[in-house]
Amino acid sequence: EAQVTQNPRYLITVTGKKLTVTCSQNMNHEYMSWYRQDPGLGLRQIYYSMNVEVTDKGDVPEGYKVSRKEKRNFPLILESPSPNQTSLYFCASGDPREFGYEQYFGPGTRLTVT
Amino acid sequence: DQQVKQNSPSLSVQEGRISILNCDYTNSMFDYFLWYKKYPAEGPTFLISISSIKDKNEDGRFTVFLNKSAKHLSLHIVPSQPGDSAVYFCAASATGNQFYFGTGTSLTVIP
Protein backbone atom coordinates (compact mmCIF):
# COMPACT_ATOMS: atom_id res chain seq x y z
CA GLU A 1 0.00 0.00 0.00
CA ALA A 2 1.32 3.43 -0.99
CA GLN A 3 1.73 5.46 2.15
CA VAL A 4 3.59 8.04 4.19
CA THR A 5 4.32 6.96 7.75
CA GLN A 6 5.23 9.16 10.68
CA ASN A 7 6.53 8.24 14.11
CA PRO A 8 5.67 8.84 16.81
CA ARG A 9 2.00 9.72 16.35
CA TYR A 10 1.84 11.41 19.74
CA LEU A 11 4.62 12.94 21.76
CA ILE A 12 4.73 14.94 24.96
CA THR A 13 8.09 16.41 25.84
CA VAL A 14 9.68 19.18 27.87
CA THR A 15 11.25 22.42 26.76
CA GLY A 16 14.78 21.99 25.48
CA LYS A 17 14.83 18.23 25.07
CA LYS A 18 15.90 17.39 21.52
CA LEU A 19 13.51 15.25 19.54
CA THR A 20 13.16 13.75 16.08
CA VAL A 21 9.97 12.92 14.23
CA THR A 22 10.57 10.38 11.51
CA CYS A 23 8.88 10.31 8.13
CA SER A 24 9.10 7.61 5.51
CA GLN A 25 7.40 7.09 2.13
CA ASN A 26 7.24 4.04 -0.10
CA MET A 27 6.22 5.75 -3.34
CA ASN A 28 9.73 6.52 -4.59
CA HIS A 29 8.92 10.24 -4.58
CA GLU A 30 11.75 12.72 -4.93
CA TYR A 31 9.81 15.52 -3.20
CA MET A 32 9.06 15.54 0.52
CA SER A 33 7.85 18.23 2.88
CA TRP A 34 6.91 19.03 6.47
CA TYR A 35 3.95 21.11 7.66
CA ARG A 36 2.50 22.19 10.94
CA GLN A 37 -1.21 22.77 11.50
CA ASP A 38 -2.41 25.23 14.10
CA PRO A 39 -5.94 26.48 14.84
CA GLY A 40 -6.78 29.56 12.82
CA LEU A 41 -3.56 29.30 10.80
CA GLY A 42 -4.13 26.28 8.60
CA LEU A 43 -1.17 24.30 7.38
CA ARG A 44 2.15 26.06 7.14
CA GLN A 45 5.14 24.61 5.34
CA ILE A 46 8.29 24.19 7.43
CA TYR A 47 10.78 22.68 5.01
CA TYR A 48 10.69 20.87 1.72
CA SER A 49 13.14 18.72 -0.17
CA MET A 50 13.31 18.40 -3.93
CA ASN A 51 15.57 15.38 -3.80
CA VAL A 52 18.24 13.70 -1.68
CA GLU A 53 20.64 16.23 -0.16
CA VAL A 54 18.60 19.23 -1.39
CA THR A 55 16.33 20.95 1.09
CA ASP A 56 14.85 24.42 1.26
CA LYS A 57 13.01 26.53 3.79
CA GLY A 58 9.27 26.85 3.74
CA ASP A 59 7.23 29.56 5.40
CA VAL A 60 8.07 28.75 9.04
CA PRO A 61 11.49 27.07 9.31
CA GLU A 62 12.68 28.71 12.53
CA GLY A 63 13.44 26.21 15.28
CA TYR A 64 13.45 23.19 12.98
CA LYS A 65 16.04 21.18 11.10
CA VAL A 66 15.62 18.50 8.48
CA SER A 67 17.83 15.85 6.96
CA ARG A 68 17.44 14.05 3.64
CA LYS A 69 20.09 11.41 3.27
CA GLU A 70 17.86 8.82 1.64
CA LYS A 71 15.03 9.26 -0.82
CA ARG A 72 12.44 7.55 1.35
CA ASN A 73 13.18 9.30 4.67
CA PHE A 74 12.83 12.92 5.76
CA PRO A 75 13.13 13.36 9.53
CA LEU A 76 12.15 16.57 11.30
CA ILE A 77 14.46 17.58 14.12
CA LEU A 78 13.70 19.97 16.96
CA GLU A 79 17.02 20.69 18.62
CA SER A 80 15.56 22.66 21.53
CA PRO A 81 11.77 22.48 21.49
CA SER A 82 9.74 25.31 22.97
CA PRO A 83 6.04 25.49 23.90
CA ASN A 84 5.24 27.48 20.75
CA GLN A 85 6.18 24.39 18.75
CA THR A 86 3.24 22.53 20.24
CA SER A 87 1.32 21.63 17.11
CA LEU A 88 0.08 18.93 14.76
CA TYR A 89 2.78 18.03 12.27
CA PHE A 90 2.31 16.46 8.86
CA CYS A 91 4.89 14.97 6.56
CA ALA A 92 4.12 14.69 2.85
CA SER A 93 5.69 13.30 -0.27
CA GLY A 94 4.98 14.67 -3.72
CA ASP A 95 4.03 13.21 -7.08
CA PRO A 96 5.21 15.53 -9.86
CA ARG A 97 2.60 16.92 -12.22
CA GLU A 98 2.83 19.42 -15.06
CA PHE A 99 2.66 22.49 -12.85
CA GLY A 100 3.78 21.25 -9.47
CA TYR A 101 3.48 18.52 -6.91
CA GLU A 102 0.40 16.73 -5.67
CA GLN A 103 1.19 15.74 -2.13
CA TYR A 104 0.42 12.60 -0.16
CA PHE A 105 0.26 13.28 3.56
CA GLY A 106 1.07 11.13 6.52
CA PRO A 107 -1.39 10.69 9.41
CA GLY A 108 0.16 13.42 11.55
CA THR A 109 2.17 13.69 14.75
CA ARG A 110 0.68 15.58 17.65
CA LEU A 111 3.47 17.20 19.62
CA THR A 112 3.07 18.86 23.01
CA VAL A 113 5.98 20.78 24.51
CA THR A 114 5.57 21.67 28.19
CA ASP B 1 0.47 37.44 6.71
CA GLN B 2 -1.92 34.88 5.31
CA GLN B 3 -1.45 34.74 1.52
CA VAL B 4 -4.27 32.24 1.05
CA LYS B 5 -7.55 32.87 2.84
CA GLN B 6 -10.66 30.83 3.37
CA ASN B 7 -13.07 33.25 4.99
CA SER B 8 -15.79 30.74 5.79
CA PRO B 9 -14.75 28.48 8.66
CA SER B 10 -17.79 26.29 8.18
CA LEU B 11 -20.54 25.43 5.70
CA SER B 12 -23.64 23.24 5.98
CA VAL B 13 -25.40 21.85 2.94
CA GLN B 14 -28.26 19.43 2.38
CA GLU B 15 -27.43 16.12 0.75
CA GLY B 16 -27.87 16.31 -3.02
CA ARG B 17 -27.40 20.07 -3.20
CA ILE B 18 -24.35 21.97 -4.37
CA SER B 19 -21.51 22.83 -1.98
CA ILE B 20 -19.43 25.87 -2.89
CA LEU B 21 -16.21 26.46 -1.00
CA ASN B 22 -14.30 29.67 -1.58
CA CYS B 23 -10.66 30.69 -1.41
CA ASP B 24 -8.93 34.03 -1.97
CA TYR B 25 -5.25 34.71 -2.45
CA THR B 26 -3.11 37.81 -2.43
CA ASN B 27 0.06 36.81 -4.28
CA SER B 28 -0.31 37.40 -8.02
CA MET B 29 2.66 35.10 -8.65
CA PHE B 30 0.65 32.03 -7.61
CA ASP B 31 -0.03 29.94 -10.68
CA TYR B 32 -0.89 26.51 -9.31
CA PHE B 33 -3.81 25.83 -7.01
CA LEU B 34 -4.99 22.71 -5.24
CA TRP B 35 -7.77 21.54 -2.97
CA TYR B 36 -7.25 18.97 -0.24
CA LYS B 37 -9.79 17.23 1.93
CA LYS B 38 -9.14 16.24 5.52
CA TYR B 39 -11.00 13.88 7.80
CA PRO B 40 -10.39 13.96 11.57
CA ALA B 41 -7.28 12.10 12.74
CA GLU B 42 -6.04 11.71 9.16
CA GLY B 43 -3.71 13.64 6.90
CA PRO B 44 -5.08 15.75 4.07
CA THR B 45 -5.78 13.98 0.78
CA PHE B 46 -5.46 15.57 -2.63
CA LEU B 47 -8.73 16.34 -4.36
CA ILE B 48 -8.25 18.46 -7.47
CA SER B 49 -5.88 21.06 -8.90
CA ILE B 50 -5.82 23.82 -11.49
CA SER B 51 -3.10 25.86 -13.14
CA SER B 52 -3.41 29.52 -14.01
CA ILE B 53 -3.65 28.77 -17.72
CA LYS B 54 -7.13 27.37 -17.12
CA ASP B 55 -10.22 28.80 -15.48
CA LYS B 56 -11.98 25.51 -14.80
CA ASN B 57 -11.06 21.93 -14.04
CA GLU B 58 -13.51 19.12 -13.47
CA ASP B 59 -13.16 15.69 -11.91
CA GLY B 60 -16.39 13.82 -11.38
CA ARG B 61 -18.51 15.64 -8.82
CA PHE B 62 -15.75 18.16 -8.14
CA THR B 63 -15.09 21.29 -10.17
CA VAL B 64 -12.60 24.02 -9.39
CA PHE B 65 -13.01 27.49 -10.86
CA LEU B 66 -10.25 30.06 -11.00
CA ASN B 67 -10.77 33.79 -11.41
CA LYS B 68 -7.30 35.25 -11.76
CA SER B 69 -8.39 38.87 -11.97
CA ALA B 70 -10.24 38.54 -8.67
CA LYS B 71 -7.57 36.26 -7.16
CA HIS B 72 -10.32 33.87 -6.23
CA LEU B 73 -10.94 30.18 -6.62
CA SER B 74 -13.86 28.03 -5.66
CA LEU B 75 -14.59 24.34 -5.33
CA HIS B 76 -18.01 23.08 -6.35
CA ILE B 77 -19.26 19.70 -5.20
CA VAL B 78 -22.35 18.45 -7.00
CA PRO B 79 -24.26 16.58 -5.72
CA SER B 80 -23.03 16.76 -2.13
CA GLN B 81 -22.95 13.51 -0.19
CA PRO B 82 -22.65 12.86 3.56
CA GLY B 83 -19.20 11.33 2.96
CA ASP B 84 -18.05 14.72 1.71
CA SER B 85 -18.27 16.06 5.26
CA ALA B 86 -14.68 17.04 6.05
CA VAL B 87 -12.39 20.05 6.29
CA TYR B 88 -11.34 21.41 2.90
CA PHE B 89 -8.08 23.28 2.42
CA CYS B 90 -7.08 25.27 -0.61
CA ALA B 91 -3.40 25.67 -1.40
CA ALA B 92 -1.40 27.79 -3.81
CA SER B 93 2.10 27.84 -5.20
CA ALA B 94 4.22 30.09 -7.37
CA THR B 95 7.04 27.60 -7.81
CA GLY B 96 5.28 24.23 -7.78
CA ASN B 97 7.23 23.15 -4.71
CA GLN B 98 6.58 25.75 -2.00
CA PHE B 99 2.95 25.79 -0.91
CA TYR B 100 0.71 28.12 1.03
CA PHE B 101 -2.47 26.74 2.54
CA GLY B 102 -5.65 28.40 3.68
CA THR B 103 -7.14 27.93 7.14
CA GLY B 104 -9.73 25.43 5.99
CA THR B 105 -13.52 25.24 5.68
CA SER B 106 -15.42 22.57 7.57
CA LEU B 107 -18.16 21.18 5.34
CA THR B 108 -21.11 19.33 6.84
CA VAL B 109 -23.47 17.57 4.45
CA ILE B 110 -26.78 16.93 6.14
CA PRO B 111 -28.56 13.69 5.12
mmCIF file of C-alpha atoms in Angstrom:
data_model
loop_
_atom_site.group_PDB
_atom_site.id
_atom_site.type_symbol
_atom_site.label_atom_id
_atom_site.label_comp_id
_atom_site.label_asym_id
_atom_site.label_seq_id
_atom_site.Cartn_x
_atom_site.Cartn_y
_atom_site.Cartn_z
ATOM 1 C CA GLU A 1 0.000 0.000 0.000
ATOM 2 C CA ALA A 2 1.324 3.434 -0.987
ATOM 3 C CA GLN A 3 1.734 5.465 2.147
ATOM 4 C CA VAL A 4 3.592 8.037 4.192
ATOM 5 C CA THR A 5 4.322 6.965 7.745
ATOM 6 C CA GLN A 6 5.233 9.158 10.680
ATOM 7 C CA ASN A 7 6.533 8.244 14.112
ATOM 8 C CA PRO A 8 5.667 8.842 16.809
ATOM 9 C CA ARG A 9 1.998 9.719 16.354
ATOM 10 C CA TYR A 10 1.835 11.411 19.742
ATOM 11 C CA LEU A 11 4.622 12.943 21.756
ATOM 12 C CA ILE A 12 4.728 14.937 24.962
ATOM 13 C CA THR A 13 8.089 16.413 25.841
ATOM 14 C CA VAL A 14 9.684 19.184 27.868
ATOM 15 C CA THR A 15 11.251 22.421 26.759
ATOM 16 C CA GLY A 16 14.780 21.992 25.476
ATOM 17 C CA LYS A 17 14.827 18.231 25.070
ATOM 18 C CA LYS A 18 15.897 17.389 21.523
ATOM 19 C CA LEU A 19 13.507 15.250 19.541
ATOM 20 C CA THR A 20 13.163 13.751 16.082
ATOM 21 C CA VAL A 21 9.968 12.918 14.227
ATOM 22 C CA THR A 22 10.571 10.380 11.507
ATOM 23 C CA CYS A 23 8.879 10.312 8.128
ATOM 24 C CA SER A 24 9.097 7.612 5.511
ATOM 25 C CA GLN A 25 7.400 7.087 2.135
ATOM 26 C CA ASN A 26 7.236 4.036 -0.103
ATOM 27 C CA MET A 27 6.222 5.746 -3.342
ATOM 28 C CA ASN A 28 9.730 6.522 -4.591
ATOM 29 C CA HIS A 29 8.924 10.243 -4.575
ATOM 30 C CA GLU A 30 11.750 12.724 -4.926
ATOM 31 C CA TYR A 31 9.805 15.517 -3.196
ATOM 32 C CA MET A 32 9.061 15.537 0.519
ATOM 33 C CA SER A 33 7.849 18.230 2.884
ATOM 34 C CA TRP A 34 6.908 19.030 6.473
ATOM 35 C CA TYR A 35 3.955 21.114 7.661
ATOM 36 C CA ARG A 36 2.501 22.195 10.942
ATOM 37 C CA GLN A 37 -1.208 22.766 11.503
ATOM 38 C CA ASP A 38 -2.409 25.229 14.096
ATOM 39 C CA PRO A 39 -5.941 26.479 14.844
ATOM 40 C CA GLY A 40 -6.776 29.556 12.820
ATOM 41 C CA LEU A 41 -3.558 29.298 10.802
ATOM 42 C CA GLY A 42 -4.133 26.283 8.596
ATOM 43 C CA LEU A 43 -1.168 24.300 7.377
ATOM 44 C CA ARG A 44 2.147 26.064 7.137
ATOM 45 C CA GLN A 45 5.142 24.609 5.340
ATOM 46 C CA ILE A 46 8.285 24.186 7.433
ATOM 47 C CA TYR A 47 10.783 22.678 5.005
ATOM 48 C CA TYR A 48 10.692 20.867 1.719
ATOM 49 C CA SER A 49 13.142 18.722 -0.174
ATOM 50 C CA MET A 50 13.306 18.400 -3.927
ATOM 51 C CA ASN A 51 15.570 15.379 -3.803
ATOM 52 C CA VAL A 52 18.235 13.699 -1.681
ATOM 53 C CA GLU A 53 20.638 16.229 -0.156
ATOM 54 C CA VAL A 54 18.604 19.225 -1.387
ATOM 55 C CA THR A 55 16.328 20.951 1.089
ATOM 56 C CA ASP A 56 14.849 24.421 1.257
ATOM 57 C CA LYS A 57 13.006 26.533 3.791
ATOM 58 C CA GLY A 58 9.271 26.848 3.745
ATOM 59 C CA ASP A 59 7.225 29.556 5.396
ATOM 60 C CA VAL A 60 8.068 28.754 9.041
ATOM 61 C CA PRO A 61 11.488 27.069 9.311
ATOM 62 C CA GLU A 62 12.676 28.713 12.534
ATOM 63 C CA GLY A 63 13.445 26.210 15.282
ATOM 64 C CA TYR A 64 13.454 23.187 12.975
ATOM 65 C CA LYS A 65 16.040 21.181 11.095
ATOM 66 C CA VAL A 66 15.623 18.497 8.484
ATOM 67 C CA SER A 67 17.831 15.853 6.958
ATOM 68 C CA ARG A 68 17.436 14.055 3.644
ATOM 69 C CA LYS A 69 20.087 11.409 3.271
ATOM 70 C CA GLU A 70 17.860 8.820 1.636
ATOM 71 C CA LYS A 71 15.035 9.261 -0.824
ATOM 72 C CA ARG A 72 12.441 7.554 1.350
ATOM 73 C CA ASN A 73 13.176 9.301 4.674
ATOM 74 C CA PHE A 74 12.827 12.915 5.757
ATOM 75 C CA PRO A 75 13.133 13.356 9.533
ATOM 76 C CA LEU A 76 12.153 16.569 11.302
ATOM 77 C CA ILE A 77 14.463 17.581 14.115
ATOM 78 C CA LEU A 78 13.696 19.967 16.957
ATOM 79 C CA GLU A 79 17.023 20.692 18.623
ATOM 80 C CA SER A 80 15.558 22.657 21.528
ATOM 81 C CA PRO A 81 11.769 22.479 21.493
ATOM 82 C CA SER A 82 9.736 25.314 22.969
ATOM 83 C CA PRO A 83 6.040 25.492 23.903
ATOM 84 C CA ASN A 84 5.242 27.482 20.747
ATOM 85 C CA GLN A 85 6.181 24.392 18.747
ATOM 86 C CA THR A 86 3.240 22.529 20.237
ATOM 87 C CA SER A 87 1.319 21.629 17.107
ATOM 88 C CA LEU A 88 0.077 18.932 14.757
ATOM 89 C CA TYR A 89 2.785 18.030 12.268
ATOM 90 C CA PHE A 90 2.310 16.456 8.857
ATOM 91 C CA CYS A 91 4.886 14.969 6.556
ATOM 92 C CA ALA A 92 4.123 14.695 2.855
ATOM 93 C CA SER A 93 5.694 13.298 -0.273
ATOM 94 C CA GLY A 94 4.982 14.668 -3.725
ATOM 95 C CA ASP A 95 4.034 13.211 -7.083
ATOM 96 C CA PRO A 96 5.208 15.535 -9.860
ATOM 97 C CA ARG A 97 2.598 16.915 -12.217
ATOM 98 C CA GLU A 98 2.827 19.415 -15.056
ATOM 99 C CA PHE A 99 2.660 22.489 -12.850
ATOM 100 C CA GLY A 100 3.780 21.246 -9.471
ATOM 101 C CA TYR A 101 3.484 18.517 -6.908
ATOM 102 C CA GLU A 102 0.401 16.732 -5.667
ATOM 103 C CA GLN A 103 1.194 15.736 -2.132
ATOM 104 C CA TYR A 104 0.421 12.600 -0.159
ATOM 105 C CA PHE A 105 0.257 13.278 3.561
ATOM 106 C CA GLY A 106 1.074 11.127 6.524
ATOM 107 C CA PRO A 107 -1.387 10.686 9.407
ATOM 108 C CA GLY A 108 0.155 13.422 11.546
ATOM 109 C CA THR A 109 2.172 13.689 14.754
ATOM 110 C CA ARG A 110 0.679 15.582 17.648
ATOM 111 C CA LEU A 111 3.467 17.205 19.625
ATOM 112 C CA THR A 112 3.070 18.860 23.007
ATOM 113 C CA VAL A 113 5.975 20.780 24.511
ATOM 114 C CA THR A 114 5.567 21.670 28.194
ATOM 115 C CA ASP B 1 0.470 37.439 6.714
ATOM 116 C CA GLN B 2 -1.920 34.877 5.307
ATOM 117 C CA GLN B 3 -1.454 34.736 1.516
ATOM 118 C CA VAL B 4 -4.274 32.244 1.050
ATOM 119 C CA LYS B 5 -7.546 32.871 2.836
ATOM 120 C CA GLN B 6 -10.658 30.831 3.372
ATOM 121 C CA ASN B 7 -13.069 33.246 4.995
ATOM 122 C CA SER B 8 -15.794 30.745 5.791
ATOM 123 C CA PRO B 9 -14.752 28.482 8.657
ATOM 124 C CA SER B 10 -17.791 26.288 8.179
ATOM 125 C CA LEU B 11 -20.537 25.426 5.699
ATOM 126 C CA SER B 12 -23.640 23.236 5.981
ATOM 127 C CA VAL B 13 -25.397 21.848 2.940
ATOM 128 C CA GLN B 14 -28.259 19.430 2.384
ATOM 129 C CA GLU B 15 -27.430 16.117 0.755
ATOM 130 C CA GLY B 16 -27.869 16.311 -3.021
ATOM 131 C CA ARG B 17 -27.405 20.073 -3.198
ATOM 132 C CA ILE B 18 -24.353 21.971 -4.371
ATOM 133 C CA SER B 19 -21.506 22.831 -1.981
ATOM 134 C CA ILE B 20 -19.425 25.873 -2.888
ATOM 135 C CA LEU B 21 -16.208 26.455 -1.002
ATOM 136 C CA ASN B 22 -14.304 29.666 -1.585
ATOM 137 C CA CYS B 23 -10.664 30.690 -1.413
ATOM 138 C CA ASP B 24 -8.927 34.025 -1.975
ATOM 139 C CA TYR B 25 -5.250 34.712 -2.451
ATOM 140 C CA THR B 26 -3.114 37.806 -2.427
ATOM 141 C CA ASN B 27 0.061 36.813 -4.281
ATOM 142 C CA SER B 28 -0.315 37.404 -8.025
ATOM 143 C CA MET B 29 2.658 35.097 -8.648
ATOM 144 C CA PHE B 30 0.647 32.034 -7.607
ATOM 145 C CA ASP B 31 -0.027 29.935 -10.682
ATOM 146 C CA TYR B 32 -0.890 26.508 -9.314
ATOM 147 C CA PHE B 33 -3.806 25.825 -7.009
ATOM 148 C CA LEU B 34 -4.994 22.714 -5.243
ATOM 149 C CA TRP B 35 -7.775 21.538 -2.969
ATOM 150 C CA TYR B 36 -7.253 18.975 -0.237
ATOM 151 C CA LYS B 37 -9.794 17.230 1.929
ATOM 152 C CA LYS B 38 -9.138 16.239 5.519
ATOM 153 C CA TYR B 39 -10.998 13.877 7.798
ATOM 154 C CA PRO B 40 -10.390 13.965 11.570
ATOM 155 C CA ALA B 41 -7.282 12.102 12.736
ATOM 156 C CA GLU B 42 -6.041 11.708 9.163
ATOM 157 C CA GLY B 43 -3.708 13.637 6.904
ATOM 158 C CA PRO B 44 -5.077 15.753 4.068
ATOM 159 C CA THR B 45 -5.780 13.979 0.780
ATOM 160 C CA PHE B 46 -5.457 15.568 -2.632
ATOM 161 C CA LEU B 47 -8.733 16.344 -4.360
ATOM 162 C CA ILE B 48 -8.254 18.464 -7.470
ATOM 163 C CA SER B 49 -5.876 21.061 -8.904
ATOM 164 C CA ILE B 50 -5.822 23.819 -11.494
ATOM 165 C CA SER B 51 -3.103 25.857 -13.143
ATOM 166 C CA SER B 52 -3.413 29.518 -14.012
ATOM 167 C CA ILE B 53 -3.647 28.769 -17.719
ATOM 168 C CA LYS B 54 -7.126 27.365 -17.122
ATOM 169 C CA ASP B 55 -10.217 28.800 -15.485
ATOM 170 C CA LYS B 56 -11.976 25.512 -14.802
ATOM 171 C CA ASN B 57 -11.063 21.927 -14.042
ATOM 172 C CA GLU B 58 -13.509 19.120 -13.472
ATOM 173 C CA ASP B 59 -13.164 15.694 -11.912
ATOM 174 C CA GLY B 60 -16.390 13.815 -11.380
ATOM 175 C CA ARG B 61 -18.514 15.641 -8.820
ATOM 176 C CA PHE B 62 -15.748 18.164 -8.136
ATOM 177 C CA THR B 63 -15.087 21.294 -10.168
ATOM 178 C CA VAL B 64 -12.595 24.018 -9.389
ATOM 179 C CA PHE B 65 -13.014 27.490 -10.859
ATOM 180 C CA LEU B 66 -10.246 30.059 -10.998
ATOM 181 C CA ASN B 67 -10.773 33.792 -11.410
ATOM 182 C CA LYS B 68 -7.303 35.254 -11.759
ATOM 183 C CA SER B 69 -8.391 38.873 -11.972
ATOM 184 C CA ALA B 70 -10.237 38.536 -8.666
ATOM 185 C CA LYS B 71 -7.570 36.260 -7.162
ATOM 186 C CA HIS B 72 -10.318 33.866 -6.231
ATOM 187 C CA LEU B 73 -10.944 30.181 -6.621
ATOM 188 C CA SER B 74 -13.857 28.031 -5.662
ATOM 189 C CA LEU B 75 -14.593 24.344 -5.334
ATOM 190 C CA HIS B 76 -18.013 23.083 -6.347
ATOM 191 C CA ILE B 77 -19.257 19.697 -5.200
ATOM 192 C CA VAL B 78 -22.352 18.453 -7.002
ATOM 193 C CA PRO B 79 -24.256 16.583 -5.722
ATOM 194 C CA SER B 80 -23.031 16.761 -2.134
ATOM 195 C CA GLN B 81 -22.949 13.512 -0.190
ATOM 196 C CA PRO B 82 -22.647 12.858 3.563
ATOM 197 C CA GLY B 83 -19.204 11.327 2.961
ATOM 198 C CA ASP B 84 -18.051 14.719 1.709
ATOM 199 C CA SER B 85 -18.272 16.064 5.261
ATOM 200 C CA ALA B 86 -14.682 17.042 6.049
ATOM 201 C CA VAL B 87 -12.389 20.045 6.293
ATOM 202 C CA TYR B 88 -11.335 21.408 2.904
ATOM 203 C CA PHE B 89 -8.079 23.283 2.424
ATOM 204 C CA CYS B 90 -7.082 25.269 -0.613
ATOM 205 C CA ALA B 91 -3.396 25.671 -1.398
ATOM 206 C CA ALA B 92 -1.401 27.792 -3.809
ATOM 207 C CA SER B 93 2.102 27.836 -5.201
ATOM 208 C CA ALA B 94 4.224 30.088 -7.374
ATOM 209 C CA THR B 95 7.038 27.598 -7.809
ATOM 210 C CA GLY B 96 5.281 24.229 -7.779
ATOM 211 C CA ASN B 97 7.233 23.146 -4.706
ATOM 212 C CA GLN B 98 6.581 25.748 -2.000
ATOM 213 C CA PHE B 99 2.955 25.794 -0.911
ATOM 214 C CA TYR B 100 0.706 28.117 1.032
ATOM 215 C CA PHE B 101 -2.472 26.744 2.539
ATOM 216 C CA GLY B 102 -5.655 28.397 3.681
ATOM 217 C CA THR B 103 -7.141 27.935 7.135
ATOM 218 C CA GLY B 104 -9.731 25.425 5.992
ATOM 219 C CA THR B 105 -13.519 25.244 5.679
ATOM 220 C CA SER B 106 -15.417 22.574 7.570
ATOM 221 C CA LEU B 107 -18.162 21.181 5.344
ATOM 222 C CA THR B 108 -21.113 19.333 6.837
ATOM 223 C CA VAL B 109 -23.474 17.571 4.452
ATOM 224 C CA ILE B 110 -26.780 16.930 6.140
ATOM 225 C CA PRO B 111 -28.558 13.690 5.119
#
